[in-house]
Amino acid sequence: MEEKKMSEEKKTVRAAERALDILLCFVSQPHLGLTEIAKQTQLNKSTVFRLLATLESKGFIKRDPETDKYQLGFRIWELAANIDQSHDPAILFLPEMESLRDELEETVSLYIRDGNERIRVQAVESKQAIRRVAPIGARMPLAVGASSKVLMAYTDPKVLEQVIQDPMWPMGVNKEVYQAQLKQIREEGYAISVEEREAGTAAVAVPIFNRRKQLIAALAVSGPVSRMSVQQMMQFVPNLVKAAEQMSKKIS
Amino acid sequence: MEEKKMSEEKKTVRAAERALDILLCFVSQPHLGLTEIAKQTQLNKSTVFRLLATLESKGFIKRDPETDKYQLGFRIWELAANIDQSHDPAILFLPEMESLRDELEETVSLYIRDGNERIRVQAVESKQAIRRVAPIGARMPLAVGASSKVLMAYTDPKVLEQVIQDPMWPMGVNKEVYQAQLKQIREEGYAISVEEREAGTAAVAVPIFNRRKQLIAALAVSGPVSRMSVQQMMQFVPNLVKAAEQMSKKIS
DNA sequence: TTTAATGTTTCATAGTATGAAACTCTGTTC
DNA sequence: GAACAGAGTTTCATACTATGAAACATTAAA
């Protein structure tokens, strides 16, 4: 008799979930042994063994004949090569992002929401010596930062309910205050953050919509607080908005 | 009461297998609906629905907000970016392959065995107007072609047993004759095929070994039969062998 | 208003996935 | 060279998960 977990909504398949978890172990380390994987995923060795056999039989992983360790297989390539890039903001918007970077001389990033996280799917860095460094592919909580707020402002409110549970959620910020902020962002069309997620860094972000006015991504300019006063960032807004509009037109 | 399938050796996890099958649907088509996937994989709609939910929750696929269809997600990128390339023949051997192409002026391909198939993991095409076109990533049966024979010659004989079941297996070629061919290939160190797999095309292939004399891949030169007489191909062999030896040294 | 074609949910049941433990194999330590 | 440690592999009874049929919801076409 298990306790009934609250608001647990899962219609997912456990075995498949675990197989995918195993695959994800390889994002940080390219070579892994069975026992290592079992430890990381908290799964029984037998379970890992069978799932590895499954993944191997389908070509998603292979064993290095030298070391006998497991590594990612060719099927991953095959899939990656077939990702539809014609709608992929990360590729589509690169030219506009580069123009914007050249105009403002600060790092420009593109974020999308993925569940209760955001992902930096594209970035072009400022050419200045002191600059915001922005690794592509990085995942961050959806709780704080200018881009997070933009993404939240145009996202189903029930996501907010979940995000509030996030350990990154800033203590003391209550829902009503935050919702008021989101409302303001919707009215003004941009969000600003100063040292919210990372010390020394400030950012200003705007939404990118498709033709149907659905949110696609958040476009952000970020840099050191020394160069990014609130006043300065507000001067950036028109450039950001213009770029976002151009991007919108590119989306089918 | 099911009939006992003969020599069925599976210690794989069905649910995981099915999830991966679903992923593989996307290699040919980038956008797919649930029903389409169910049809292709021969799975029940409910099953597909749940597995799709699982794949989506882990970020392996996402839904296009426009069309509501499914497509591959960001996690695939993430994984692909982390494939260990330092041991990957496809990248490691490219320089040698280019040199060989320039020497022989014909298309050079690199194949590895994957189960009962071979995959063209790398290729550099001839610069001539009439040339063998060789898409990277293509999968072909392990039954016919010079590269297949090379791969088979140095592979566990029980793979041959399975390959003989392959519908591509040339009728009339019996096992003993084929095994004698493989023996000859092991003695001479190369294999030749003329219009075996594809009309108008001939090829000559050699094995690439690692330091422990284990087979890594097959290196092949292919072109139109008009330029690739058996005599001509035999003159290519020393170049191929030399390239293969250089490649062997590159493997740790 | 039908009809058809999606995607989604429910539910009883079959049978699969599971973990503990036993076992093998290789290499290390004393 | 015996004992040990650590990897990977196999076995097996059992619990519980994954499953498919069918009903349902939603939207688009006729």
XYZ file of C-alpha atoms (C1' of nucleotides) in Angstrom:
564
model
C 0.000 0.000 0.000
C 1.866 3.072 -1.229
C 1.092 6.570 -0.204
C -0.682 8.321 -3.002
C 1.745 10.906 -4.381
C 0.048 14.221 -4.881
C -0.661 15.563 -8.358
C 1.531 12.870 -9.837
C 0.552 12.716 -13.480
C 2.482 9.983 -15.190
C 1.344 7.979 -18.129
C 4.869 7.116 -19.038
C 6.432 3.714 -19.429
C 8.948 2.931 -16.748
C 11.150 0.552 -18.673
C 11.450 2.998 -21.551
C 12.100 5.841 -19.169
C 14.962 3.922 -17.642
C 16.467 3.101 -21.009
C 16.471 6.786 -21.861
C 17.982 7.639 -18.500
C 20.818 5.291 -19.327
C 21.368 7.030 -22.645
C 21.472 10.350 -20.882
C 24.317 9.177 -18.693
C 26.498 9.581 -21.741
C 26.019 13.329 -22.055
C 28.753 13.984 -19.553
C 30.996 10.949 -19.940
C 31.618 9.234 -23.255
C 32.758 5.900 -21.809
C 30.909 4.115 -19.037
C 30.921 0.658 -17.506
C 27.802 -1.209 -16.475
C 28.366 -0.777 -12.774
C 29.027 2.920 -13.175
C 25.756 3.346 -15.030
C 23.896 1.360 -12.410
C 25.270 3.647 -9.752
C 24.402 6.838 -11.603
C 20.890 5.782 -12.485
C 20.207 4.077 -9.163
C 19.106 0.972 -11.003
C 19.819 -2.655 -10.328
C 22.716 -4.120 -12.274
C 20.472 -6.714 -13.884
C 18.116 -4.035 -15.074
C 20.925 -1.995 -16.510
C 22.368 -5.069 -18.133
C 19.145 -5.878 -19.949
C 18.493 -2.314 -20.973
C 22.033 -1.961 -22.257
C 21.537 -5.113 -24.304
C 18.394 -3.564 -25.724
C 20.074 -0.280 -26.532
C 22.964 -2.122 -28.101
C 20.741 -4.333 -30.220
C 19.150 -1.244 -31.676
C 22.500 0.443 -32.268
C 22.033 3.278 -29.791
C 25.099 2.254 -27.898
C 28.033 0.034 -28.670
C 30.859 -1.481 -26.749
C 34.371 -0.343 -27.272
C 36.135 -3.567 -28.260
C 39.282 -2.336 -26.546
C 38.061 -1.359 -23.126
C 34.746 -3.224 -23.110
C 33.107 -0.046 -21.940
C 29.907 1.249 -23.391
C 29.608 4.338 -25.558
C 27.054 5.970 -27.807
C 26.397 4.251 -31.122
C 25.788 5.214 -34.688
C 22.051 5.396 -34.472
C 22.438 8.613 -32.539
C 24.226 10.138 -35.504
C 21.609 8.876 -37.833
C 18.902 10.511 -35.772
C 20.781 13.742 -35.233
C 21.376 14.023 -38.957
C 17.647 13.762 -39.535
C 16.505 16.380 -37.096
C 14.410 18.797 -39.025
C 16.399 21.976 -39.060
C 14.117 23.997 -41.261
C 12.014 24.926 -38.257
C 14.828 24.909 -35.763
C 15.164 28.360 -34.207
C 18.725 27.570 -33.234
C 19.769 27.571 -36.867
C 17.122 29.790 -38.356
C 17.745 32.776 -36.149
C 21.519 32.797 -36.138
C 21.915 35.628 -38.685
C 19.624 37.964 -36.744
C 21.429 37.122 -33.554
C 24.767 37.959 -35.076
C 23.473 41.293 -36.350
C 22.128 42.090 -32.933
C 25.394 41.194 -31.277
C 27.213 43.512 -33.665
C 24.765 46.336 -32.997
C 24.838 46.083 -29.209
C 28.285 44.545 -28.734
C 26.993 42.210 -26.029
C 26.320 38.485 -25.900
C 23.021 37.424 -27.469
C 21.280 34.194 -26.407
C 18.214 32.291 -27.508
C 16.209 30.249 -25.010
C 13.332 27.861 -25.299
C 11.288 26.345 -22.557
C 11.502 22.607 -22.073
C 9.246 21.432 -19.290
C 10.222 23.262 -16.151
C 13.598 24.258 -17.519
C 14.917 26.533 -20.177
C 17.597 25.632 -22.657
C 20.022 27.972 -24.324
C 19.641 26.677 -27.851
C 21.803 29.286 -29.515
C 24.215 32.018 -28.504
C 26.628 34.465 -30.087
C 29.087 36.005 -27.728
C 30.196 39.596 -27.503
C 33.633 40.269 -28.904
C 34.631 42.396 -25.960
C 37.331 41.192 -23.596
C 34.945 41.183 -20.659
C 31.837 39.417 -21.846
C 29.060 37.106 -20.926
C 30.070 33.568 -21.853
C 27.087 31.471 -22.858
C 27.479 27.739 -23.527
C 24.974 26.427 -26.042
C 22.799 23.585 -24.806
C 22.959 24.642 -21.180
C 19.859 23.960 -19.126
C 18.738 26.265 -16.374
C 15.836 26.563 -14.011
C 12.818 28.428 -15.231
C 12.600 30.309 -11.978
C 14.937 33.245 -12.392
C 16.492 35.434 -15.052
C 15.088 37.756 -17.697
C 14.578 34.994 -20.251
C 12.812 32.808 -17.733
C 10.408 35.570 -16.962
C 9.677 36.174 -20.627
C 9.083 32.470 -21.182
C 6.844 32.287 -18.141
C 4.893 35.384 -19.110
C 3.545 33.693 -22.221
C 3.263 30.144 -20.943
C 0.340 28.240 -19.478
C 0.030 29.419 -15.839
C 0.020 25.864 -14.571
C 3.700 25.672 -15.414
C 4.226 28.444 -12.901
C 2.578 26.305 -10.239
C 5.224 23.651 -10.799
C 8.107 26.088 -11.063
C 7.259 27.507 -7.676
C 8.141 24.094 -6.243
C 11.622 24.457 -7.771
C 14.397 24.718 -5.168
C 15.790 27.613 -7.213
C 12.618 29.555 -6.629
C 13.701 32.689 -4.785
C 12.522 32.601 -1.208
C 10.289 35.452 -0.291
C 8.956 36.044 -3.767
C 5.329 35.141 -3.534
C 3.167 34.114 -6.416
C 1.012 37.210 -6.544
C 3.970 39.572 -6.806
C 5.522 37.408 -9.480
C 2.288 37.204 -11.458
C 2.061 40.965 -11.373
C 5.584 41.111 -12.802
C 4.566 38.759 -15.596
C 1.573 40.909 -16.360
C 3.832 43.938 -16.645
C 6.148 42.030 -18.957
C 3.230 41.156 -21.203
C 2.269 44.808 -21.321
C 5.721 46.232 -21.910
C 7.007 43.411 -24.071
C 10.333 42.872 -22.352
C 11.903 41.650 -19.118
C 14.982 42.792 -17.259
C 17.073 40.975 -14.684
C 20.037 42.230 -12.685
C 22.144 39.602 -10.953
C 19.124 37.382 -10.610
C 20.577 34.082 -11.653
C 24.258 34.890 -11.768
C 26.235 37.456 -9.856
C 27.698 40.249 -11.950
C 25.432 39.602 -14.895
C 22.430 41.507 -16.154
C 20.128 40.744 -19.029
C 17.178 42.012 -21.013
C 14.906 39.653 -22.923
C 11.978 39.762 -25.336
C 9.624 37.075 -26.647
C 9.621 35.651 -30.159
C 6.249 34.557 -31.490
C 5.133 32.638 -34.516
C 2.451 33.833 -36.887
C -0.241 32.553 -34.576
C 1.136 34.610 -31.731
C 2.341 31.523 -29.909
C 5.571 31.827 -27.969
C 8.539 30.177 -29.643
C 11.570 31.384 -27.745
C 13.092 34.183 -25.716
C 15.788 36.398 -27.135
C 18.179 37.886 -24.602
C 21.106 40.256 -24.468
C 23.321 39.832 -21.456
C 26.563 41.260 -20.161
C 28.414 42.457 -17.089
C 26.439 44.742 -14.792
C 29.139 47.373 -15.268
C 28.033 47.901 -18.850
C 24.388 46.893 -18.413
C 22.621 49.513 -16.357
C 18.857 49.355 -16.391
C 18.883 52.545 -18.377
C 21.256 51.045 -20.919
C 19.198 47.885 -21.218
C 16.045 49.833 -21.881
C 17.810 51.452 -24.784
C 18.490 47.975 -26.136
C 14.818 47.055 -26.161
C 13.934 48.522 -29.571
C 16.777 46.603 -31.206
C 15.675 43.412 -29.497
C 12.076 43.909 -30.520
C 13.044 44.577 -34.099
C 15.182 41.452 -34.248
C 12.408 39.390 -32.668
C 9.965 40.643 -35.266
C 12.288 39.663 -38.092
C 12.653 36.243 -36.557
C 8.891 35.888 -36.272
C 8.580 36.434 -39.985
C 11.008 33.614 -40.645
C 8.862 31.055 -38.891
C 6.434 29.313 -41.193
C 0.789 -21.842 -26.143
C 3.285 -20.315 -28.490
C 5.552 -22.256 -30.735
C 9.051 -22.078 -29.408
C 11.005 -19.842 -31.766
C 14.262 -21.440 -32.723
C 17.572 -20.066 -31.490
C 15.850 -16.952 -30.228
C 18.315 -15.287 -27.885
C 16.749 -12.222 -26.395
C 17.475 -10.749 -23.058
C 16.161 -7.412 -24.150
C 13.409 -5.307 -22.682
C 10.389 -5.099 -24.893
C 9.057 -1.750 -23.750
C 12.452 -0.133 -24.241
C 12.849 -1.804 -27.605
C 9.557 -0.358 -28.725
C 10.466 3.108 -27.556
C 13.640 2.950 -29.609
C 11.726 1.651 -32.605
C 9.547 4.705 -32.373
C 12.587 6.958 -32.333
C 13.911 5.212 -35.400
C 10.769 6.050 -37.327
C 12.131 9.560 -37.512
C 15.193 8.689 -39.564
C 13.206 8.864 -42.762
C 10.490 11.341 -41.932
C 11.010 14.315 -39.678
C 7.347 14.849 -38.811
C 5.039 12.045 -37.783
C 1.621 11.714 -36.203
C 0.731 9.180 -33.569
C -1.359 7.042 -35.878
C 1.334 7.033 -38.524
C 3.875 5.828 -36.005
C 1.512 3.145 -34.771
C 1.107 1.913 -38.320
C 4.834 1.859 -39.046
C 5.802 0.117 -35.851
C 2.795 -2.230 -35.815
C 2.037 -1.155 -32.284
C -1.222 -0.362 -30.619
C -2.123 3.298 -30.510
C -2.276 3.266 -26.718
C 1.191 1.825 -26.536
C 2.567 4.403 -28.910
C 0.799 7.125 -27.012
C 2.407 6.142 -23.743
C 5.835 5.651 -25.224
C 5.628 8.981 -26.993
C 4.745 10.601 -23.689
C 7.807 8.961 -22.187
C 10.082 10.057 -25.001
C 8.679 13.550 -24.796
C 9.113 13.772 -21.037
C 12.786 12.975 -21.480
C 13.174 15.448 -24.328
C 13.919 12.923 -27.033
C 10.989 14.088 -29.064
C 8.821 17.163 -28.997
C 5.607 18.242 -30.569
C 5.520 20.875 -33.217
C 3.162 23.451 -31.715
C 1.962 24.319 -35.228
C 1.035 20.966 -36.647
C 0.817 18.983 -33.414
C 2.984 16.351 -35.046
C 5.909 14.755 -33.316
C 9.535 15.374 -34.185
C 12.945 14.705 -32.704
C 13.893 16.765 -29.673
C 16.920 18.488 -28.289
C 18.242 15.608 -26.293
C 19.279 13.955 -29.525
C 21.523 16.918 -30.250
C 22.895 16.809 -26.790
C 23.800 13.171 -27.180
C 25.164 13.516 -30.678
C 27.389 16.350 -29.531
C 28.848 14.072 -26.887
C 29.660 11.078 -29.042
C 33.281 10.310 -28.494
C 34.930 11.140 -31.762
C 38.499 10.423 -30.764
C 38.039 6.757 -31.604
C 35.546 7.267 -34.374
C 36.909 5.873 -37.627
C 34.563 8.087 -39.573
C 36.467 11.152 -38.450
C 39.843 9.674 -37.746
C 40.383 8.184 -41.186
C 39.120 11.036 -43.294
C 42.576 12.388 -44.234
C 43.788 8.999 -45.470
C 40.606 8.522 -47.407
C 41.025 11.847 -49.115
C 44.599 11.049 -50.068
C 43.489 7.734 -51.483
C 40.741 9.368 -53.478
C 43.241 11.772 -54.942
C 45.652 8.973 -55.815
C 43.104 6.710 -57.471
C 40.571 9.309 -58.576
C 37.672 7.104 -57.552
C 35.181 7.203 -54.702
C 36.504 5.893 -51.378
C 34.140 4.524 -48.710
C 34.507 3.249 -45.178
C 32.180 0.565 -43.843
C 31.638 -0.976 -40.466
C 29.545 -3.977 -39.586
C 26.533 -3.415 -37.410
C 24.724 -6.655 -36.659
C 23.743 -8.186 -39.947
C 24.164 -4.975 -41.862
C 26.976 -2.751 -42.891
C 26.980 1.011 -42.582
C 28.858 3.452 -44.738
C 30.265 5.611 -41.983
C 32.423 7.792 -44.178
C 32.931 8.476 -47.884
C 34.825 10.830 -50.137
C 33.631 10.925 -53.698
C 35.665 10.952 -56.848
C 35.851 14.304 -58.574
C 35.206 12.815 -61.977
C 31.980 13.610 -63.809
C 30.934 9.967 -63.834
C 31.463 8.701 -60.338
C 30.171 6.452 -57.646
C 27.899 8.477 -55.363
C 28.049 7.221 -51.798
C 25.714 8.647 -49.159
C 27.180 8.558 -45.671
C 25.130 6.683 -43.108
C 23.581 4.321 -45.642
C 22.850 0.813 -44.426
C 23.144 -2.183 -46.661
C 22.864 -5.916 -46.352
C 25.950 -7.793 -45.348
C 25.335 -10.339 -48.054
C 26.893 -8.863 -51.181
C 29.575 -6.427 -52.262
C 33.321 -6.293 -51.797
C 33.128 -4.550 -48.425
C 30.604 -7.060 -47.140
C 32.897 -9.899 -48.036
C 35.832 -8.260 -46.298
C 33.765 -7.660 -43.182
C 32.491 -11.232 -43.246
C 35.931 -12.687 -43.786
C 37.119 -11.442 -40.429
C 33.906 -11.787 -38.443
C 32.619 -14.563 -36.218
C 31.296 -17.294 -38.546
C 27.990 -17.423 -36.733
C 27.159 -14.054 -38.255
C 27.385 -15.755 -41.635
C 24.765 -18.247 -40.517
C 22.361 -15.409 -39.932
C 23.271 -13.508 -43.069
C 22.458 -16.523 -45.179
C 18.859 -16.119 -44.042
C 18.899 -12.591 -45.508
C 16.536 -12.156 -48.460
C 19.366 -10.354 -50.254
C 21.453 -13.502 -50.086
C 22.145 -14.435 -53.707
C 20.247 -17.544 -54.659
C 22.419 -20.336 -55.810
C 25.456 -19.281 -53.796
C 25.908 -22.024 -51.277
C 27.674 -21.705 -48.012
C 30.714 -23.807 -48.821
C 31.566 -21.870 -51.977
C 31.161 -18.614 -50.089
C 33.318 -19.769 -47.216
C 36.034 -20.720 -49.668
C 35.830 -17.175 -51.051
C 36.226 -15.756 -47.579
C 39.261 -17.961 -46.996
C 40.801 -16.639 -50.190
C 40.111 -13.077 -49.093
C 41.872 -13.728 -45.799
C 44.874 -15.080 -47.706
C 45.081 -12.346 -50.312
C 43.992 -9.493 -48.079
C 41.434 -7.933 -50.387
C 38.023 -8.549 -51.986
C 36.630 -7.581 -55.339
C 33.053 -7.266 -56.523
C 31.708 -6.501 -59.973
C 28.076 -5.500 -60.209
C 27.273 -7.570 -57.182
C 25.103 -5.194 -55.265
C 24.524 -2.473 -57.781
C 24.486 -2.654 -61.560
C 27.286 -0.757 -63.286
C 29.407 -0.532 -60.169
C 32.541 -2.401 -59.196
C 34.566 -2.193 -56.005
C 37.675 -3.431 -54.281
C 37.952 -3.512 -50.484
C 40.523 -4.248 -47.780
C 40.230 -4.707 -44.030
C 41.406 -2.245 -41.387
C 42.584 -3.767 -38.123
C 43.456 -2.352 -34.751
C 46.689 -3.128 -32.943
C 45.246 -6.359 -31.627
C 44.485 -7.498 -35.142
C 40.783 -7.118 -34.595
C 38.693 -5.956 -37.533
C 37.583 -2.340 -37.296
C 36.243 -1.473 -40.713
C 36.445 -2.113 -44.427
C 37.995 0.404 -46.779
C 36.669 0.352 -50.336
C 37.278 2.027 -53.657
C 34.360 1.915 -56.043
C 33.473 3.291 -59.451
C 31.802 2.548 -62.756
C 32.658 -0.816 -64.292
C 33.902 1.034 -67.369
C 36.873 2.333 -65.396
C 37.097 -0.507 -62.887
C 38.274 -3.624 -64.645
C 39.419 -6.450 -62.402
C 42.931 -5.788 -63.645
C 42.664 -2.126 -62.757
C 41.287 -2.900 -59.332
C 44.136 -5.243 -58.557
C 46.509 -2.396 -59.266
C 44.644 -0.377 -56.652
C 45.250 -2.966 -53.953
C 48.717 -1.782 -52.841
C 47.413 1.745 -52.359
C 44.469 0.460 -50.384
C 46.662 -1.734 -48.214
C 49.034 1.115 -47.522
C 46.195 3.406 -46.523
C 44.699 0.712 -44.319
C 48.016 0.248 -42.563
C 48.307 3.953 -41.880
C 44.786 3.928 -40.492
C 45.610 0.969 -38.254
C 48.406 2.942 -36.692
C 46.022 5.747 -35.842
C 43.824 3.521 -33.731
C 44.834 3.486 -30.103
C -26.158 16.300 -39.235
C -23.337 12.510 -40.413
C -18.937 10.520 -41.164
C -14.281 9.873 -40.583
C -9.927 10.412 -38.669
C -7.205 12.069 -35.173
C -5.434 11.787 -30.335
C -6.662 10.417 -25.429
C -8.375 7.782 -21.414
C -9.949 3.776 -18.985
C -9.498 -0.831 -17.139
C -8.993 -5.844 -16.368
C -5.642 -9.071 -17.393
C -1.533 -11.379 -19.057
C 2.810 -11.711 -18.907
C 6.879 -8.986 -18.732
C 10.219 -6.538 -16.183
C 12.221 -6.748 -11.900
C 15.847 -7.385 -7.961
C 18.299 -10.593 -5.012
C 21.433 -13.807 -5.143
C 24.401 -16.949 -7.282
C 27.945 -17.386 -10.581
C 31.958 -16.478 -13.834
C 35.970 -14.262 -15.077
C 39.819 -11.216 -14.715
C 43.059 -8.942 -12.388
C 45.085 -7.472 -7.769
C 46.936 -8.106 -3.195
C 49.259 -10.385 0.299
C 49.581 -19.125 -5.508
C 45.753 -18.516 -2.664
C 42.502 -15.325 -1.335
C 40.214 -11.406 -2.540
C 37.901 -7.754 -5.009
C 35.426 -5.955 -8.718
C 33.520 -6.275 -13.134
C 29.871 -8.386 -15.941
C 26.385 -12.133 -16.535
C 22.696 -15.490 -15.558
C 18.889 -17.432 -13.042
C 14.350 -17.427 -11.076
C 10.024 -16.599 -8.418
C 7.099 -12.825 -7.876
C 4.850 -8.362 -8.174
C 3.287 -5.146 -10.674
C 3.818 -2.898 -14.966
C 2.784 -2.671 -19.691
C -0.623 -3.938 -22.622
C -4.696 -3.819 -26.108
C -9.622 -3.406 -26.726
C -12.918 -0.409 -26.465
C -14.949 3.794 -25.259
C -14.358 8.660 -25.494
C -13.155 13.419 -27.086
C -12.136 16.642 -30.615
C -11.661 18.307 -34.849
C -12.015 18.228 -39.827
C -14.368 16.838 -43.892
C -18.862 15.554 -46.555
